[in-house]
XYZ file of C-alpha atoms in Angstrom:
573
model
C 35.836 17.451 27.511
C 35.474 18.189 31.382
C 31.716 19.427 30.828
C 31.278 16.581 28.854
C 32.035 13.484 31.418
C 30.730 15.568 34.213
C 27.024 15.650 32.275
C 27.881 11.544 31.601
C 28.289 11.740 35.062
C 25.209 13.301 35.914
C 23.080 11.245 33.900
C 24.387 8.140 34.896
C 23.300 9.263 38.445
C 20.065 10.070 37.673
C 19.544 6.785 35.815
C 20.134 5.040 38.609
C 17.769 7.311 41.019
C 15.316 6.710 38.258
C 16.015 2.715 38.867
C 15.466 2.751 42.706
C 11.940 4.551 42.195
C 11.001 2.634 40.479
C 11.902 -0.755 42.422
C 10.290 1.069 45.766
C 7.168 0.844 43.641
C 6.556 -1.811 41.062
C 3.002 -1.746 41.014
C 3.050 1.499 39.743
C 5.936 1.098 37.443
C 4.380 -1.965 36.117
C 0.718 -0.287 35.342
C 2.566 2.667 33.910
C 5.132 0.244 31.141
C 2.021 -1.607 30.126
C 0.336 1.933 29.468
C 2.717 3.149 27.783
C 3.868 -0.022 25.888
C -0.231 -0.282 24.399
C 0.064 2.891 23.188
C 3.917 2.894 21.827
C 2.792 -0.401 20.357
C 0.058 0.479 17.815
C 1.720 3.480 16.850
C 4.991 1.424 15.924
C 2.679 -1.010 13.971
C 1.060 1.695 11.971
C 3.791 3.799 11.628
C 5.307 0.033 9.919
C 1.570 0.122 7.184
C 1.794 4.051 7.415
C 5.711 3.993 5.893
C 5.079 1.361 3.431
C 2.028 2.727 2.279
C 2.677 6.710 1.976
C 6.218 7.549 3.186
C 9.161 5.266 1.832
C 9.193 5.506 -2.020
C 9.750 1.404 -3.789
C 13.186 -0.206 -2.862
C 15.797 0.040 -5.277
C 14.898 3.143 -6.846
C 17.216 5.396 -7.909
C 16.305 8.977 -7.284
C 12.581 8.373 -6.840
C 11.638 12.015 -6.702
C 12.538 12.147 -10.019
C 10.374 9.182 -11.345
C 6.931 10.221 -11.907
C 4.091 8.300 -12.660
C 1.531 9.617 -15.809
C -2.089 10.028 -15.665
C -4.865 11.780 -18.118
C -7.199 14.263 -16.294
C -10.336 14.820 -18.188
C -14.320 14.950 -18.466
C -16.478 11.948 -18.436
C -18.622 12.451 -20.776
C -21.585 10.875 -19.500
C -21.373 12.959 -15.769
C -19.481 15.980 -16.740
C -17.026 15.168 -13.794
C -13.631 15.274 -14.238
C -11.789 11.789 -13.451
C -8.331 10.884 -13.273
C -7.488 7.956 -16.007
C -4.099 5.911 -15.094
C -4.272 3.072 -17.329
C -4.224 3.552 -20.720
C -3.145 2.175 -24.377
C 0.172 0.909 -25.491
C -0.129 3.709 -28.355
C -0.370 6.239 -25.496
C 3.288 5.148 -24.207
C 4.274 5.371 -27.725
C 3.253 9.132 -28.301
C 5.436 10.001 -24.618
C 8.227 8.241 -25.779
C 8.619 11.171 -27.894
C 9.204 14.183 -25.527
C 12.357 15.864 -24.980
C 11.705 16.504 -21.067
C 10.964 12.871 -20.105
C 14.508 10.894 -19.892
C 13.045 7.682 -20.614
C 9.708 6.108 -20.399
C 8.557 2.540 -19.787
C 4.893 0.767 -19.371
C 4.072 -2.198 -18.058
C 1.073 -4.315 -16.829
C 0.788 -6.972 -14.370
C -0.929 -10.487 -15.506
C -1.753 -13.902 -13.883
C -0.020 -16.347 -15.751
C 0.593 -20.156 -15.526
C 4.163 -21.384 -14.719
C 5.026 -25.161 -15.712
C 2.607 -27.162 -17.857
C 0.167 -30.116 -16.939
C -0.430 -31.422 -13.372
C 2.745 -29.188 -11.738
C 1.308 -25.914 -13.423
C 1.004 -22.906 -11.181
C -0.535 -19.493 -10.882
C 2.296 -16.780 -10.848
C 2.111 -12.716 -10.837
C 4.019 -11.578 -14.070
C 4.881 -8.064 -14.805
C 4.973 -7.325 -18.398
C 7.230 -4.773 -18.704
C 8.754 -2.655 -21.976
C 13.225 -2.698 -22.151
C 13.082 0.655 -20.484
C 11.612 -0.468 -17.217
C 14.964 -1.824 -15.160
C 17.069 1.048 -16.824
C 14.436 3.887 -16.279
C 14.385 2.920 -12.279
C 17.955 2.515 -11.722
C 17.755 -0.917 -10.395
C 20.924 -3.639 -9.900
C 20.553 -6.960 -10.550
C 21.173 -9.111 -7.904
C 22.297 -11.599 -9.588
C 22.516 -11.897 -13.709
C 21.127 -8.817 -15.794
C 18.092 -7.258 -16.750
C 16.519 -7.703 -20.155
C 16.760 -4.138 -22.318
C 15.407 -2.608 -25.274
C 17.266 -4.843 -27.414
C 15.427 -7.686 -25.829
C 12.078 -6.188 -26.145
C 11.484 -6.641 -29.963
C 9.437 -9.091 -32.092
C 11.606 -11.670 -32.534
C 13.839 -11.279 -29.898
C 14.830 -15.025 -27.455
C 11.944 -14.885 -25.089
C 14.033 -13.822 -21.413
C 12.579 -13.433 -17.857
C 14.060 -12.083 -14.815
C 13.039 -13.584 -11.015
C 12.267 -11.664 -8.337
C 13.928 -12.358 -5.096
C 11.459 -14.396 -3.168
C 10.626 -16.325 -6.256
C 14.063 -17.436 -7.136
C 14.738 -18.485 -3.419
C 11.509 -20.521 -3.427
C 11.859 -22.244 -7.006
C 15.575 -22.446 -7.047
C 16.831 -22.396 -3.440
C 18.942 -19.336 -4.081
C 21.400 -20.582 -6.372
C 23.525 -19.133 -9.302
C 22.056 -22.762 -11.234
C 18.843 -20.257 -12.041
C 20.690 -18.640 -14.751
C 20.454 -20.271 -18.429
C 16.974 -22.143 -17.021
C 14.327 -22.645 -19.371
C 10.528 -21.507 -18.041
C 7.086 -23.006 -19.542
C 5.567 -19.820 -18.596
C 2.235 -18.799 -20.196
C 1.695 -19.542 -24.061
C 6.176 -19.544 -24.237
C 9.346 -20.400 -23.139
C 11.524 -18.031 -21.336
C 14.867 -18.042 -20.476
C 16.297 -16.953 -17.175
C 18.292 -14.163 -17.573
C 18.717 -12.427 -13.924
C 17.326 -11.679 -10.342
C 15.882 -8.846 -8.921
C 17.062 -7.274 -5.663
C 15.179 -8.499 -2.345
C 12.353 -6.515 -1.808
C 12.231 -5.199 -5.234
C 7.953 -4.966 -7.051
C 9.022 -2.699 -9.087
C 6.500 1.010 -8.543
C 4.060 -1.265 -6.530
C 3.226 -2.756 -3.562
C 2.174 -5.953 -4.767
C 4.454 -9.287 -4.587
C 5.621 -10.086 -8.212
C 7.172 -13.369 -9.248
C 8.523 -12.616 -12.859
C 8.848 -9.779 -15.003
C 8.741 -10.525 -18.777
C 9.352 -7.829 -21.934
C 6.061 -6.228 -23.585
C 6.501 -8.193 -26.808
C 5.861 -11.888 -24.541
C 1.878 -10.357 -24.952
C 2.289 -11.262 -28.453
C 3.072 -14.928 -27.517
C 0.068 -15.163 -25.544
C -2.627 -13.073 -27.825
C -0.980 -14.731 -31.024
C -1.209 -11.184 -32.530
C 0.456 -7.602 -32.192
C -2.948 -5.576 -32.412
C -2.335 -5.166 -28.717
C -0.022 -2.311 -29.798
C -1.971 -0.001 -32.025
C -5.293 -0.378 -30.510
C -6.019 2.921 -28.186
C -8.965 1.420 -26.869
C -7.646 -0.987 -24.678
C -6.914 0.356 -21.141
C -4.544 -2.160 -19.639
C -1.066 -0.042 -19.070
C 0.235 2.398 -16.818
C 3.340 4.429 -17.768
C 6.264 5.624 -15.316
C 8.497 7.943 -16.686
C 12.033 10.081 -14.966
C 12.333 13.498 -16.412
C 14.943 14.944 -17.766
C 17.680 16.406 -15.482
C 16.530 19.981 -15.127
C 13.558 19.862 -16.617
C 10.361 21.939 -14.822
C 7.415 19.593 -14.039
C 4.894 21.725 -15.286
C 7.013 22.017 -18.628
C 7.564 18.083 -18.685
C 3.495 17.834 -18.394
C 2.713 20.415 -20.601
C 4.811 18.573 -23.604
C 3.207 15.345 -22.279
C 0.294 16.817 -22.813
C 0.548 18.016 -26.411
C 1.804 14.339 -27.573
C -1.281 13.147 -25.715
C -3.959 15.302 -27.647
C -1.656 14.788 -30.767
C -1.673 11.073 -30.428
C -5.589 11.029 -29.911
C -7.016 13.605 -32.461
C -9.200 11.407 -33.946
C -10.789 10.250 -30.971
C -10.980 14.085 -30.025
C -12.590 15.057 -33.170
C -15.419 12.047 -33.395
C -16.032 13.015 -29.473
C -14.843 9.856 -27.962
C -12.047 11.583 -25.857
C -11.756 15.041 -23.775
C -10.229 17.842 -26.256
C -9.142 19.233 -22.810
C -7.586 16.047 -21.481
C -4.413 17.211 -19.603
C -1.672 14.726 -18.378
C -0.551 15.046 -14.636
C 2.651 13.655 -13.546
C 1.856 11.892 -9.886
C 4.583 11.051 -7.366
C 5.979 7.454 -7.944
C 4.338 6.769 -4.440
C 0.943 5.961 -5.526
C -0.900 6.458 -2.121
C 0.293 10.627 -2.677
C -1.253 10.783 -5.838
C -4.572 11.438 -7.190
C -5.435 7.720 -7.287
C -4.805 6.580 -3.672
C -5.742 2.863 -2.552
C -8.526 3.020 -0.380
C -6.094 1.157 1.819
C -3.615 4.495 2.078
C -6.990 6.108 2.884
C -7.301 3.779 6.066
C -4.195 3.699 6.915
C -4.488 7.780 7.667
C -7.137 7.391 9.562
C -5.940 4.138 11.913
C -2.886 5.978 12.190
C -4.929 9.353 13.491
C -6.750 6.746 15.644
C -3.448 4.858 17.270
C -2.528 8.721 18.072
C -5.964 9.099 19.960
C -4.357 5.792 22.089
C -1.572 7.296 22.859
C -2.410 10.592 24.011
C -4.784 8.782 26.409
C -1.851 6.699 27.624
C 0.085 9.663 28.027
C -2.895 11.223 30.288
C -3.092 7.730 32.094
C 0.665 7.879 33.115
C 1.214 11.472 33.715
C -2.082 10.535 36.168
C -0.516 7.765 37.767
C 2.438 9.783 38.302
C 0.980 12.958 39.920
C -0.779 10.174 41.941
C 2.325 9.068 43.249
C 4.021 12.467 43.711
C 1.578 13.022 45.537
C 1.805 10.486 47.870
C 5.888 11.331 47.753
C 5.911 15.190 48.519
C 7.466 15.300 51.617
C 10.437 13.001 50.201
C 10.792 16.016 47.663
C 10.300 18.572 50.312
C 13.151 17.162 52.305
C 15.671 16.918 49.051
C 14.755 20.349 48.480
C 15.473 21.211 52.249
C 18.686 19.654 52.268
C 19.946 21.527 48.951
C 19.294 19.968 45.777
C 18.335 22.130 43.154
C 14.874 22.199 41.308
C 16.381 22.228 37.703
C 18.392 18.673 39.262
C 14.908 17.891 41.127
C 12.781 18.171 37.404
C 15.576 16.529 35.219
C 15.813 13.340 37.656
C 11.614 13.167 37.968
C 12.148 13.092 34.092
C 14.446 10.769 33.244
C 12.116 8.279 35.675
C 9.509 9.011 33.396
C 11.492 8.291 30.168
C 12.983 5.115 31.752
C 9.400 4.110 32.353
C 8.754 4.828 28.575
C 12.049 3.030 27.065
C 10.936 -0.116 29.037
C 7.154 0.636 27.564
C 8.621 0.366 24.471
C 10.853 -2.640 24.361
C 7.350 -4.424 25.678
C 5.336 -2.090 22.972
C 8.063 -3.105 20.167
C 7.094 -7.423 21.151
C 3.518 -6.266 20.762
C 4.193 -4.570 17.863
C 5.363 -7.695 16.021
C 2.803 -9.781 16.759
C -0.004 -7.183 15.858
C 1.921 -5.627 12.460
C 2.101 -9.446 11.542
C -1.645 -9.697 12.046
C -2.006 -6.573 10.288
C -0.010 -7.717 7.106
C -1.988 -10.966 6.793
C -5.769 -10.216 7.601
C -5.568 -6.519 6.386
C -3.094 -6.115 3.920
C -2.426 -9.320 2.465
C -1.558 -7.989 -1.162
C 1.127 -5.835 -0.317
C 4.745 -6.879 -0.132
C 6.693 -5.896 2.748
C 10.156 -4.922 2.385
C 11.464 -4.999 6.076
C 9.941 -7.517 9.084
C 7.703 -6.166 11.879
C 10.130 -4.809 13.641
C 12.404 -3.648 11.381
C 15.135 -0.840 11.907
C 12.918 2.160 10.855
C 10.010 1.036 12.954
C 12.694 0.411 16.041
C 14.157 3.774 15.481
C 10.208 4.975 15.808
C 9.693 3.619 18.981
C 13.039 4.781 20.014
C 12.041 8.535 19.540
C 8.764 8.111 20.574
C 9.551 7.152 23.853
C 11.551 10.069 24.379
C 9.036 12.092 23.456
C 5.733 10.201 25.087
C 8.483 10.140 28.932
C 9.194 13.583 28.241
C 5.190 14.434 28.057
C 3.930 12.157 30.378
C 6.214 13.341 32.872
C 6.786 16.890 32.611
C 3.500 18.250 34.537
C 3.924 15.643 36.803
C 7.671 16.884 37.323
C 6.450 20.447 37.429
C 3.908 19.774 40.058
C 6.847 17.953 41.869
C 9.733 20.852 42.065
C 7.342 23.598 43.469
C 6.307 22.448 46.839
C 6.006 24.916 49.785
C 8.842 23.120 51.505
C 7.762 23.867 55.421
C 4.165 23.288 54.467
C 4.907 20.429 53.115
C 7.192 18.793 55.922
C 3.775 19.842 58.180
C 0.980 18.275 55.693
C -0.253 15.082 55.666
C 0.018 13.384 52.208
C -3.416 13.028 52.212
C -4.321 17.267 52.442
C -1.900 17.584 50.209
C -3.204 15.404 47.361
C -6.718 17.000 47.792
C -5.404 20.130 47.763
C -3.387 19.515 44.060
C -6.094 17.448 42.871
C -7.215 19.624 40.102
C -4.506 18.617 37.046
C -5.636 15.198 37.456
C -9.319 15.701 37.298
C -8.461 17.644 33.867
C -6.132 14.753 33.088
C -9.682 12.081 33.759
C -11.533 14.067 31.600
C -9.131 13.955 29.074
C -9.160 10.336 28.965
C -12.854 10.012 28.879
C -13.467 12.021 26.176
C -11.219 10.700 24.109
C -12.018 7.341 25.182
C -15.834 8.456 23.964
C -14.382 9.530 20.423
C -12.707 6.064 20.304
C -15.713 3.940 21.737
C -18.462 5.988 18.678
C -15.647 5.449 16.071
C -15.335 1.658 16.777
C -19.215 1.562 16.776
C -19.592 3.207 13.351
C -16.629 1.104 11.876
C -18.715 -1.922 13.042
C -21.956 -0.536 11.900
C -20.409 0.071 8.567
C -18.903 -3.118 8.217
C -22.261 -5.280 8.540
C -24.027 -2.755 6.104
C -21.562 -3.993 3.628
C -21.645 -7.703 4.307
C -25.542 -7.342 4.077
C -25.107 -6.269 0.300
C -26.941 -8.134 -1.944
C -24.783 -8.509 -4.590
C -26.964 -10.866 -6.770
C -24.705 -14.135 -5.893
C -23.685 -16.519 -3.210
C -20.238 -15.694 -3.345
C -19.761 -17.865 -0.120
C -20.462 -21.302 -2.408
C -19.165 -20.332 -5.535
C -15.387 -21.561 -6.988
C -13.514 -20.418 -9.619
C -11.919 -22.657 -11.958
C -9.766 -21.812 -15.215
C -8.257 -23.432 -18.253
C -4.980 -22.463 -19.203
C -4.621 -24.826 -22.570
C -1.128 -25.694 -23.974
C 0.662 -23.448 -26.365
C -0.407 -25.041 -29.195
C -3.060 -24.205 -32.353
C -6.262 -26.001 -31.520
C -9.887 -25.502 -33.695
C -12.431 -23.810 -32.264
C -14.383 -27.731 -31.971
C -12.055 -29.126 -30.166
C -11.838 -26.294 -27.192
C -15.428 -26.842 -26.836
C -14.876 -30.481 -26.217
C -12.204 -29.506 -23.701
C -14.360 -27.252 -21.419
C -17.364 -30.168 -21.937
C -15.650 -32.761 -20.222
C -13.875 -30.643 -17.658
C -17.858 -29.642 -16.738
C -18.805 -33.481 -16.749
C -15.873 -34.135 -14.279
C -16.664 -31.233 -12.209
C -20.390 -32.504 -12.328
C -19.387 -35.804 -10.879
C -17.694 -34.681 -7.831
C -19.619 -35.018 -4.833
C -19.284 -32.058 -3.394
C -20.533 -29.723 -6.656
C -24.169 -28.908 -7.085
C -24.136 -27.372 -10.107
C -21.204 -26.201 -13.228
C -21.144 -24.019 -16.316
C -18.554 -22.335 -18.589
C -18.498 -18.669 -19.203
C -16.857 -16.275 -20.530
C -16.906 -13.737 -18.176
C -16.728 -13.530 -14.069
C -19.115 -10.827 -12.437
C -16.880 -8.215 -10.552
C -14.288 -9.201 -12.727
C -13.927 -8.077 -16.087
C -16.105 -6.171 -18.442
C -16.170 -5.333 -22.676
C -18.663 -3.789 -25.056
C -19.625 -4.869 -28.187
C -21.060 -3.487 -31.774
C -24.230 -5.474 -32.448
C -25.301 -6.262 -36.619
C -28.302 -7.408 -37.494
C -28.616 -8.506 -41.406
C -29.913 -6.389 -43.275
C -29.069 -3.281 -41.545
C -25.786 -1.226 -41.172
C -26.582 -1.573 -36.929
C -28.009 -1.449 -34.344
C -28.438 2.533 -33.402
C -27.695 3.197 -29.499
C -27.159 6.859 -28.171
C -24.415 4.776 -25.838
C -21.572 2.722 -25.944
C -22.853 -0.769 -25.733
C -24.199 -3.336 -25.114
C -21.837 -4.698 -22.329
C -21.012 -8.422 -21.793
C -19.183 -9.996 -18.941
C -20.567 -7.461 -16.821
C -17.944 -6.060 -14.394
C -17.947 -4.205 -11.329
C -17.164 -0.525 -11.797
C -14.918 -1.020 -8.498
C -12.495 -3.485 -9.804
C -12.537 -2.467 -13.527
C -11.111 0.518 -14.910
C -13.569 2.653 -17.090
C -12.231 4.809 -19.718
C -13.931 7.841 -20.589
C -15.813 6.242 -23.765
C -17.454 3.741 -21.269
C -18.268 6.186 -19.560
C -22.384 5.883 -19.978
C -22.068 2.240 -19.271
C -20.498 2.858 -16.222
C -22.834 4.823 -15.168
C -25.263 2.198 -15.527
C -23.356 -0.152 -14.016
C -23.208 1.732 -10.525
C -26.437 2.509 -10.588
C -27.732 -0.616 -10.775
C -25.614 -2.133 -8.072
């Protein structure tokens, strides 16, 4: 107890040497917490992207090592490359639903669907999800229940569940949510509960409403949606079975897989050697990484860069200034303090200089995570603010660490003076003669200021290559505009009269030049067709095709029988 208070003691004391160095020079001090706080400061606001992105597994998981998502592995057939396939059929999730290592199963599928009906309809982000989903992840309601299996059959009352942000915004947060009828889509839905804040289920991306699988029916007006294993529109998460081996778990998945799609396998439309990997729930860790993960690791090598150079700045200053303070160490050293007292006070300056860097780094932070989040990343949710408690806890430790760098050579340099010399020398001999640490220490920061300077260059160099990409439209002048029609039967005629007049109105707006229907958007979507002619049995092509509401091969998700056509499709962008 005695050791402890005395090293209380001791620290206390040299917090407050630490306090009056740095008030007999707050130039310096000054130059060095701005340093310091730049360079604490975009590491805390990456480290915020960097932890959302690759690190922190989705909120309100239970167990999340233990929830896997599934993808197929297999050959294109067109390329001979082997590709990585997450979104598959509904009959897919059907044949996994059958393995003995997976402890449940669930697919869903996010859609864009209308909320309300006439002029007070909306856009909202709907997960369709199966009963499993809520149950498979572990999640609590926060307020209500979940829908379940039970609710996720043909027939069943049509339920929906809020998520957090949503009910606050539509409802003001109140219990009155619960029992309220939703116009949402082609149905009505009753709300049944609310998710917990921050809750997206496995993704990043803000949902409003989650809704069971069999709600597609509603919309399509048919179930072929479920037997139909070539649409690609689902991705499956699964939590294995307590005790069960990966490698076993993906081995069975795999034999259900090749089972379920034998006779896709036998005409040749599907890899015999398809193999089903379970990825980490964290997408960004898995074979299919955003390309925004993939940025994020290399801004967050690149705020690293800025710091070391900070740290080279401020260990400069501070030789510069030990420098010009030698004989005041000389003379504590004369009169008896000892060098392991002399280092550990000359260090906590330097920490004390980085603590205040990053109070100032953790403001600038904020502002630049918020611009981050909104220019950047505006798709993702975020579960915690700017500066929330993980990022503070960041800067915390990483001013410990960037004081204890910055000022350890410094401090070194400090404690090993010749102590009569340097009561004799000048300041000024004495900083020529230990100039050699800070010369390294300049060319430190150049050189990494070069790497910096030709990585910025090539970022904007790469960036004006892309905007110069003729992409075949003015995408600048061009709006989007869709029909959601009421859930209602209506003849093929009068649809067609529907869409004419909403292109005479559009017509007649002053600020339109020109309108047309159609039933595709470039970038957007893409399907392939079986042409007839009469007369003959069809139309013989060595390749799927031909394709209609061409797509971009970014944004939509080939299967392996599209494979030719996708081919075709990037080569001719």
């Amino acid at each position: 107890m005695a050791r402890a208070i005395a090293a209380l003691v001791v620290i206390r004391e040299n917090i407050e040497h630490a306090s009056r160095g740095l008030r007999r020079s707050p130039g310096v001090s000054a130059a060095v917490v701005l340093t310091l706080a730049l360079g604490i400061g975009v590491n805390a606001t990456m480290f915020g992207v960097v932890d959302r992105l690759l690190l922190s597994p989705p909120p309100h998981v239970e167990d999340a090592d233990q929830v896997r998502r599934l993808l197929v592995r297999g050959q294109l057939r067109s390329s001979g490359t082997i590709s990585t396939q997450s979104y598959l059929s509904y009959a897919d999730y059907s044949d996994w639903t059958e393995a003995r290592t997976l402890a449940s199963v669930a697919t869903y599928a996010t859609e864009e669907l209308t909320l309300g009906r006439g002029a007070e309809a909306r856009r909202v982000s709907a997960t369709l999800a199966t009963g499993s989903f809520f149950s498979l992840l572990g999640t609590r309601p926060e307020l209500g229940r979940f829908f379940g299996e039970a609710d996720d059959q043909p027939g069943a009352p049509g339920l929906v569940v809020l998520s957090h942000s949503f009910w606050q915004r539509m409802f003001g947060g109140t219990d009155a949510a619960l029992g309220r009828t939703l116009d949402i889509g082609q149905g009505s839905y009753t709300v049944v509960g609310v998710a917990p804040p921050g809750f997206t289920g496995v993704d990043l991306q803000p949902v409003d409403v989650w809704l069971p699988m069999h709600a597609l029916s509603i919309e399509r007006g048919d179930d072929s949606w479920k037997y139909r294993r070539s649409w690609y529109w689902l991705q499956t998460i699964v939590r294995l079975e307590g005790g069960a081996a990966l490698r076993t778990a993906e081995a069975e998945a795999t034999l259900l897989h090749r089972n379920g799609r034998r006779e896709r396998i036998e005409s040749g439309r599907w890899d015999a050697n398809a193999t089903v990997v379970a990825a980490p729930i964290i997408q960004a860790r898995g074979p299919e990484a955003s390309e925004e993960s993939l940025v994020a690791r290399w801004l967050m090598g690149v705020s690293v860069i800025v710091l070391i150079i900070a740290c080279a700045n401020v260990a400069n200053l501070l030789l510069a200034r030990g420098l010009r303070g030698r004989k005041d160490v000389a003379i504590r050293l004369a009169l008896g303090i000892s060098r392991p007292r002399l280092v550990a006070q000359l260090l906590t300056e330097s920490v004390l200089l980085a603590v205040l860097g990053a109070g100032v780094g953790l403001l600038l932070a904020g502002w630049g995570a918020e611009f981050v989040r909104s220019y950047w990343l505006p798709d993702i949710a975020w579960s915690e603010s700017a500066a929330g408690p993980k990022v503070v806890v960041f800067a915390a430790v990483l001013s410990v660490v960037t004081g204890l760098a910055a000022g350890f050579v410094p401090a070194l340099q400090a404690s090993r003076p010749t102590v009569t010399e340097d009561l004799k020398t000048s300041a000024r001999e004495g900083a020529v003669r230990r100039s050699r640490t800070r010369v390294a220490l300049l060319v430190t920061q150049g050189a990494l200021s070069v790497v910096l300077l030709v990585g910025a260059g090539l970022f904007v160099r790469s960036l004006q290559r892309v905007e110069s990409i003729d992409l075949g439209v003015d995408a600048h002048t061009i709006l989007l505009a869709r029909l959601d029609l009421e859930p209602r039967e209506r003849a093929e005629e009068e649809v067609s009269r529907i869409y004419e007049r909403a292109l005479e109105r559009l017509r007649a707006l002053p600020a339109v030049e020109h309108a047309s229907a159609s039933t595709g958007v470039p970038f957007w979507s893409g399907s392939i067709e079986r042409l007839y002619v009469p007369g003959l049995d069809s139309i013989a092509s060595p390749r799927p095709g031909p394709w209609i509401r061409c797509g971009d091969a970014a944004a939509f998700r080939y299967p392996w029988d599209h494979a030719p056509a996708r081919s075709r499709l990037q080569g001719r962008r």
